[in-house]
Coordinates of C-alpha atoms in Angstrom, one line a residue:
M191 CA 2.9 16.5 -6.1
A192 CA 5.5 19.4 -5.8
H193 CA 8.4 17.1 -6.0
L194 CA 7.0 15.7 -9.5
R195 CA 6.3 19.0 -10.8
Q196 CA 9.8 20.0 -10.0
H197 CA 11.9 16.8 -10.7
G198 CA 9.7 14.6 -12.6
L199 CA 10.0 11.1 -11.5
Q200 CA 13.4 9.6 -11.3
A201 CA 14.4 6.2 -10.5
Q202 CA 17.1 7.2 -8.2
D203 CA 14.6 8.8 -5.8
V204 CA 12.6 5.4 -5.3
A205 CA 13.6 4.2 -1.8
V206 CA 10.5 1.7 -1.1
I207 CA 8.2 -0.5 -3.3
P208 CA 5.2 -2.1 -1.5
A209 CA 3.2 -5.0 -3.1
A210 CA -0.2 -5.8 -2.1
A211 CA -1.9 -9.1 -1.3
G212 CA -4.8 -9.9 -3.7
G213 CA -4.0 -13.2 -5.6
P214 CA -4.5 -13.2 -9.3
K215 CA -5.1 -9.5 -9.4
G216 CA -1.5 -9.2 -9.1
L217 CA -1.0 -10.6 -12.4
I218 CA -1.9 -7.4 -14.1
L219 CA 1.1 -5.8 -12.9
Q220 CA 3.3 -8.4 -14.9
G221 CA 4.2 -5.9 -17.7
L222 CA 4.7 -3.1 -15.5
D223 CA 7.1 -5.1 -12.9
Q224 CA 9.0 -6.3 -15.8
Y225 CA 9.7 -2.9 -17.0
L226 CA 10.4 -1.4 -13.5
F227 CA 12.8 -3.9 -12.4
G228 CA 14.4 -5.2 -15.7
E229 CA 14.9 -1.8 -17.1
W230 CA 13.9 1.4 -15.2
L231 CA 15.0 0.6 -11.4
A232 CA 17.9 -1.4 -12.9
G233 CA 19.5 1.5 -14.6
A234 CA 19.6 3.4 -11.1
P235 CA 20.8 0.7 -8.5
R236 CA 20.7 1.7 -4.9
Q237 CA 19.4 0.2 -1.8
R238 CA 15.7 -0.3 -2.0
S239 CA 13.2 -1.8 0.6
L240 CA 10.8 -4.4 -1.3
L241 CA 7.7 -5.2 0.9
G242 CA 5.3 -7.6 0.0
A243 CA 2.2 -9.9 1.3
S244 CA 0.9 -13.1 -0.3
I245 CA 1.3 -12.7 -4.0
G246 CA 3.0 -9.5 -3.5
S247 CA 6.0 -11.0 -1.7
W248 CA 6.1 -13.4 -4.5
R249 CA 6.4 -10.6 -6.9
M250 CA 9.1 -8.8 -4.7
A251 CA 11.0 -12.2 -4.7
A252 CA 11.0 -12.3 -8.4
A253 CA 12.1 -8.8 -8.5
C254 CA 15.2 -9.8 -6.5
H255 CA 16.3 -12.6 -8.9
A256 CA 19.5 -11.8 -11.0
D257 CA 17.4 -11.8 -13.9
P258 CA 14.0 -10.3 -12.8
V259 CA 12.2 -10.3 -16.0
A260 CA 12.7 -14.2 -16.5
A261 CA 11.7 -14.8 -12.8
L262 CA 8.4 -12.7 -13.1
K263 CA 7.6 -14.7 -16.4
R264 CA 8.2 -17.9 -14.7
L265 CA 6.2 -16.9 -11.6
A266 CA 3.0 -15.7 -13.9
D267 CA 3.4 -19.1 -15.9
L268 CA 3.5 -21.1 -12.9
Y269 CA 0.7 -19.2 -11.4
C270 CA -1.4 -19.3 -14.3
G271 CA -0.9 -23.1 -14.4
Q272 CA -2.5 -23.9 -11.1
R273 CA -5.3 -26.9 -11.5
Y274 CA -7.5 -28.0 -9.0
P275 CA -10.3 -30.6 -8.7
A276 CA -13.8 -29.2 -8.0
K277 CA -13.7 -29.3 -4.2
P278 CA -9.8 -29.4 -3.2
S279 CA -8.9 -30.1 0.1
P280 CA -6.5 -27.5 2.0
A281 CA -3.8 -30.3 1.7
R282 CA -4.3 -30.4 -2.0
V283 CA -4.0 -26.6 -2.5
T284 CA -0.8 -26.3 -0.2
Q285 CA 0.6 -29.1 -2.4
E286 CA -0.1 -27.1 -5.4
I287 CA 1.4 -24.0 -4.1
M288 CA 4.4 -25.6 -2.5
G289 CA 4.8 -27.1 -6.1
L290 CA 4.5 -23.4 -7.6
L291 CA 7.0 -22.0 -5.0
Q292 CA 9.7 -24.8 -5.5
G293 CA 9.5 -24.2 -9.3
F294 CA 9.7 -20.7 -9.0
I295 CA 12.3 -20.2 -6.1
G296 CA 14.3 -23.5 -6.1
G297 CA 17.8 -22.9 -6.9
H298 CA 17.6 -19.1 -6.7
E299 CA 17.5 -18.7 -3.0
A300 CA 21.2 -17.3 -2.8
E301 CA 20.7 -14.7 -5.4
I302 CA 17.4 -13.4 -3.9
I303 CA 18.6 -12.9 -0.4
S304 CA 22.2 -11.3 -1.5
H305 CA 20.7 -9.0 -4.2
P306 CA 23.3 -6.2 -4.5
S307 CA 20.7 -3.5 -4.0
Q308 CA 17.4 -4.6 -3.4
R309 CA 16.1 -5.8 0.1
L310 CA 13.3 -8.4 0.5
H311 CA 10.9 -8.1 3.1
V312 CA 8.2 -10.9 3.3
L313 CA 5.2 -10.1 5.4
A314 CA 3.2 -13.1 7.3
V315 CA 0.7 -13.2 10.1
R316 CA 1.1 -15.3 13.2
G317 CA -1.8 -16.4 15.2
R318 CA -2.8 -15.3 18.8
G319 CA -5.4 -16.7 21.4
R320 CA -7.6 -19.4 19.5
L321 CA -5.5 -19.0 16.4
Q322 CA -2.0 -19.5 18.1
A323 CA -2.2 -23.5 17.8
P324 CA -5.5 -24.5 16.5
Q325 CA -5.8 -28.4 16.3
S326 CA -9.0 -28.7 14.2
E327 CA -11.0 -27.0 11.2
L328 CA -13.6 -26.1 13.6
S329 CA -11.1 -24.3 16.1
T330 CA -9.6 -22.4 13.2
K331 CA -13.1 -21.3 12.0
L332 CA -13.9 -20.2 15.5
G333 CA -10.8 -18.3 16.1
F334 CA -11.3 -16.3 12.6
A335 CA -14.8 -15.7 13.2
S336 CA -13.5 -14.2 16.8
A337 CA -11.1 -12.1 14.8
A338 CA -13.5 -11.0 12.3
L339 CA -15.8 -9.7 14.8
A340 CA -13.0 -8.0 16.9
N341 CA -11.8 -6.3 13.6
L342 CA -15.5 -5.3 12.7
R343 CA -15.7 -3.5 16.2
A344 CA -12.0 -1.7 15.4
R345 CA -8.9 -2.7 13.7
K346 CA -7.1 -2.4 16.5
H347 CA -8.9 -5.1 18.2
L348 CA -7.6 -7.6 15.5
A349 CA -4.2 -7.4 17.4
R350 CA -5.5 -9.5 20.1
H351 CA -6.0 -12.5 17.5
M352 CA -2.8 -12.0 15.2
T353 CA 0.6 -10.4 15.2
R354 CA 2.7 -9.2 12.1
V355 CA 5.9 -10.9 11.4
V356 CA 8.6 -9.5 9.1
I357 CA 11.0 -11.8 7.5
G358 CA 13.3 -9.7 6.0
D359 CA 16.8 -8.8 4.7
S360 CA 19.2 -7.9 7.9
R361 CA 20.9 -5.4 5.8
D362 CA 18.0 -3.2 5.8
T363 CA 16.7 -2.3 9.3
L364 CA 13.5 -0.5 8.2
A365 CA 13.8 1.9 10.7
W366 CA 10.9 3.9 9.5
M367 CA 8.8 1.0 10.3
P368 CA 9.2 0.5 14.2
N369 CA 7.8 -2.2 16.2
H370 CA 4.8 -0.6 17.5
F371 CA 3.8 2.1 14.7
D372 CA 0.3 0.7 14.9
A373 CA -1.7 -1.7 17.3
F374 CA -0.1 -4.8 16.1
Q375 CA 3.1 -6.4 17.7
T376 CA 5.6 -6.6 14.9
D377 CA 8.5 -9.1 15.1
F378 CA 11.3 -8.6 12.8
V379 CA 13.3 -11.9 11.6
A380 CA 16.2 -12.2 9.5
L381 CA 15.7 -13.9 6.0
S382 CA 17.7 -16.6 5.0
A383 CA 18.0 -19.4 2.4
E384 CA 16.7 -21.8 4.7
N385 CA 13.5 -19.9 5.6
L386 CA 12.8 -18.0 2.2
L387 CA 10.4 -20.6 0.9
P388 CA 8.5 -21.4 4.0
S389 CA 8.2 -17.7 4.6
L390 CA 6.7 -17.1 1.1
L391 CA 4.5 -20.1 1.3
A392 CA 3.3 -18.7 4.8
S393 CA 2.8 -15.2 3.2
G394 CA 0.2 -16.6 0.8
T395 CA -1.5 -19.2 3.2
L396 CA -5.4 -18.5 2.7
P397 CA -6.9 -19.4 6.2
L398 CA -9.3 -22.6 5.7
I399 CA -8.2 -22.8 1.9
M400 CA -4.7 -23.9 2.8
Q401 CA -3.0 -25.7 5.8
P402 CA -1.4 -23.2 8.1
V403 CA 2.5 -23.2 8.4
R404 CA 3.4 -24.5 11.6
Q405 CA 6.9 -23.2 12.0
I406 CA 9.5 -21.2 10.2
A407 CA 13.1 -21.3 10.9
G408 CA 14.5 -18.4 13.0
T409 CA 10.8 -16.9 13.6
P410 CA 8.7 -17.0 16.8
S411 CA 7.1 -20.4 17.3
G412 CA 3.6 -20.5 16.5
T413 CA 1.0 -20.8 13.6
Y414 CA 1.4 -18.8 10.4
W415 CA -1.0 -17.5 7.7
D416 CA -1.4 -14.8 4.9
G417 CA 0.5 -11.8 5.6
G418 CA -2.6 -10.0 3.8
M419 CA -4.8 -10.7 7.0
I420 CA -3.2 -7.7 8.7
D421 CA -1.5 -6.2 5.7
Y422 CA -3.6 -6.4 2.6
H423 CA -2.7 -3.2 1.0
L424 CA 0.2 -2.3 3.1
H425 CA -0.6 0.6 4.9
F426 CA 2.7 1.5 6.6
P427 CA 4.3 5.0 8.1
Y428 CA 6.1 5.6 4.8
A429 CA 6.4 9.4 5.4
Q430 CA 8.7 8.5 8.3
L431 CA 11.3 7.4 5.7
Q432 CA 14.6 9.2 6.2
D433 CA 16.6 8.6 3.1
R434 CA 20.4 9.4 2.5
H435 CA 20.2 9.0 -1.3
G436 CA 17.6 11.4 -2.3
A437 CA 13.9 12.0 -2.1
G438 CA 13.0 8.9 -0.4
L439 CA 9.9 8.2 -2.3
V440 CA 7.8 5.2 -2.4
L441 CA 6.6 3.9 -5.7
Y442 CA 3.6 1.6 -5.3
P443 CA 2.4 -0.4 -8.6
H444 CA -1.1 -1.3 -7.6
F445 CA -4.0 -3.1 -9.3
S446 CA -6.4 -0.8 -7.4
D447 CA -6.8 2.8 -6.8
H448 CA -7.3 2.8 -3.2
I449 CA -5.7 1.0 0.1
I450 CA -7.3 -1.1 2.1
P451 CA -5.3 -1.9 5.5
G452 CA -6.3 -5.3 6.2
W453 CA -8.1 -8.3 4.5
L454 CA -11.0 -8.1 7.0
D455 CA -11.5 -4.5 6.0
K456 CA -12.6 -5.1 2.2
S457 CA -16.3 -4.9 2.8
L458 CA -16.0 -2.1 5.1
P459 CA -15.8 1.2 3.2
W460 CA -15.0 3.3 6.0
R461 CA -11.6 1.6 6.3
R462 CA -9.5 3.2 3.8
A463 CA -5.8 4.5 4.3
N464 CA -6.9 7.9 3.5
K465 CA -9.1 8.3 6.6
G466 CA -8.2 8.6 10.2
A467 CA -5.1 9.4 12.2
H468 CA -2.9 7.7 9.8
S469 CA -3.5 9.3 6.5
S470 CA -0.5 11.2 6.6
W471 CA 1.6 8.3 6.2
L472 CA 1.0 8.2 2.6
D473 CA 2.4 11.8 2.0
N474 CA 5.5 10.6 -0.1
L475 CA 3.8 7.6 -1.9
I476 CA 3.0 7.4 -5.4
M477 CA 0.4 4.7 -6.6
L478 CA 0.5 3.6 -10.3
S479 CA -3.0 2.2 -10.9
P480 CA -4.8 0.8 -13.9
S481 CA -7.7 2.9 -15.3
A482 CA -11.3 1.9 -15.6
S483 CA -11.2 1.8 -19.4
F484 CA -8.0 -0.4 -19.4
I485 CA -9.7 -2.7 -16.7
Q486 CA -12.9 -2.7 -19.0
S487 CA -10.7 -3.8 -22.1
L488 CA -9.8 -7.1 -20.4
P489 CA -11.3 -10.8 -20.5
R490 CA -14.8 -10.4 -18.8
A491 CA -14.1 -6.6 -18.1
K492 CA -12.4 -7.4 -15.0
L493 CA -9.2 -8.2 -13.2
P494 CA -8.2 -11.7 -12.8
D495 CA -9.4 -12.7 -9.0
R496 CA -9.8 -16.0 -7.1
T497 CA -13.6 -16.0 -8.4
D498 CA -12.3 -17.1 -11.6
F499 CA -11.7 -20.6 -10.3
F500 CA -15.3 -21.2 -9.7
H501 CA -16.3 -19.2 -12.9
Y502 CA -14.2 -21.5 -15.2
G503 CA -14.5 -24.6 -13.0
L504 CA -12.7 -27.5 -14.4
D505 CA -12.0 -25.5 -17.8
H506 CA -8.5 -24.8 -16.9
E507 CA -7.5 -24.0 -20.4
A508 CA -10.1 -21.4 -20.7
R509 CA -9.2 -19.7 -17.5
I510 CA -5.4 -19.9 -18.4
R511 CA -6.1 -18.4 -21.7
D512 CA -7.8 -15.4 -20.4
W513 CA -5.5 -14.8 -17.5
K514 CA -2.5 -15.0 -20.1
L515 CA -4.6 -12.3 -22.3
A516 CA -4.8 -10.0 -19.3
I517 CA -1.1 -10.5 -18.7
S518 CA -0.2 -9.6 -22.3
A519 CA -2.5 -6.4 -21.9
S520 CA -0.4 -5.5 -19.0
T521 CA 2.2 -4.3 -21.4
R522 CA 0.2 -1.2 -21.9
L523 CA 0.5 -0.2 -18.3
A524 CA 4.5 -0.3 -18.9
E525 CA 4.4 1.8 -21.9
A526 CA 2.0 4.3 -20.3
F527 CA 4.4 4.5 -17.3
A528 CA 7.5 4.9 -19.7
A529 CA 5.9 7.7 -21.4
F530 CA 5.0 9.4 -18.2
V531 CA 8.6 9.1 -17.0
A532 CA 10.1 10.5 -20.4
K533 CA 7.7 13.4 -20.5
P534 CA 5.6 13.9 -16.9
D535 CA 2.1 14.9 -17.8
M536 CA 0.8 16.1 -14.5
A537 CA -2.9 16.3 -15.7
I538 CA -3.1 12.5 -14.9
V539 CA -1.5 13.0 -11.4
K540 CA -4.3 13.0 -8.8
P541 CA -4.3 13.4 -5.2
L542 CA -4.9 10.1 -3.6
N543 CA -8.7 10.0 -3.2
F544 CA -10.5 6.6 -2.3

């Protein structure tokens, strides 16, 4: 708050950009992402760490294209265009997502991993215990049931069932995010043209809905799932960032006004990032979040989400229409942000209060 009052918000001060898991919810950030990566941040190039889980990793991969605006549009079109039968099998969903990622990433691997200033880091989860190498749907269900019960007791107990894997740009050490900053073992692996696509697939692999990714080149052997299982909204020790270039701010475009540590914490209101011993991790974080009135203006007065697949059923055209209407509305978020940057209105800046 003190920095914003004195300096406003300058692109050169942004060192880290997190991107949450959340499936279709991420579509509402299209307009803002296009402005941030196509104009605002592009006008102040510097090394920036881009971290994402699930659709967040896909958004950040788009941001690392030579033409981020075109890549973001392509991602949105492919994501909206998903079509499934009434009861798709995990194999069918995996096939659809693989096709989406191949259409989005194919041919652009080199430019993504060698971006001159941006450093992509993809988050995935590797199973432990029953989830290390489950051989059937039943064993997978039992493994995740055990994980959910452990997490209910305390988030730290989830670490017995899964580890965090960061497949990221080797040019960026993420020194502010050491291995044991929390209860989870964290393995850091170099991102490459070979493992980019399977890493993005693993990062968005929904347990039981999709087939797990069994191996990723260069990573520890094991079974991989959605990075959001551990890092749903990416609650990391950002305040430890030591930045040589300026303020070292974390700019967080988010579809929500709160940070939930893990996917299994969604229904646990006491699990919020502003509570507990690690609340200070967010001291240098600026969140950009849509207002309640903006959300009310969207189709069905809500963000796009996975329940839409059930609501619209086989009426794919209606779902695609409403998702694209929401994406069109997202340009208003970019306009509001640009107006704040040009003339900061501190009255609309609030302390993180979840």
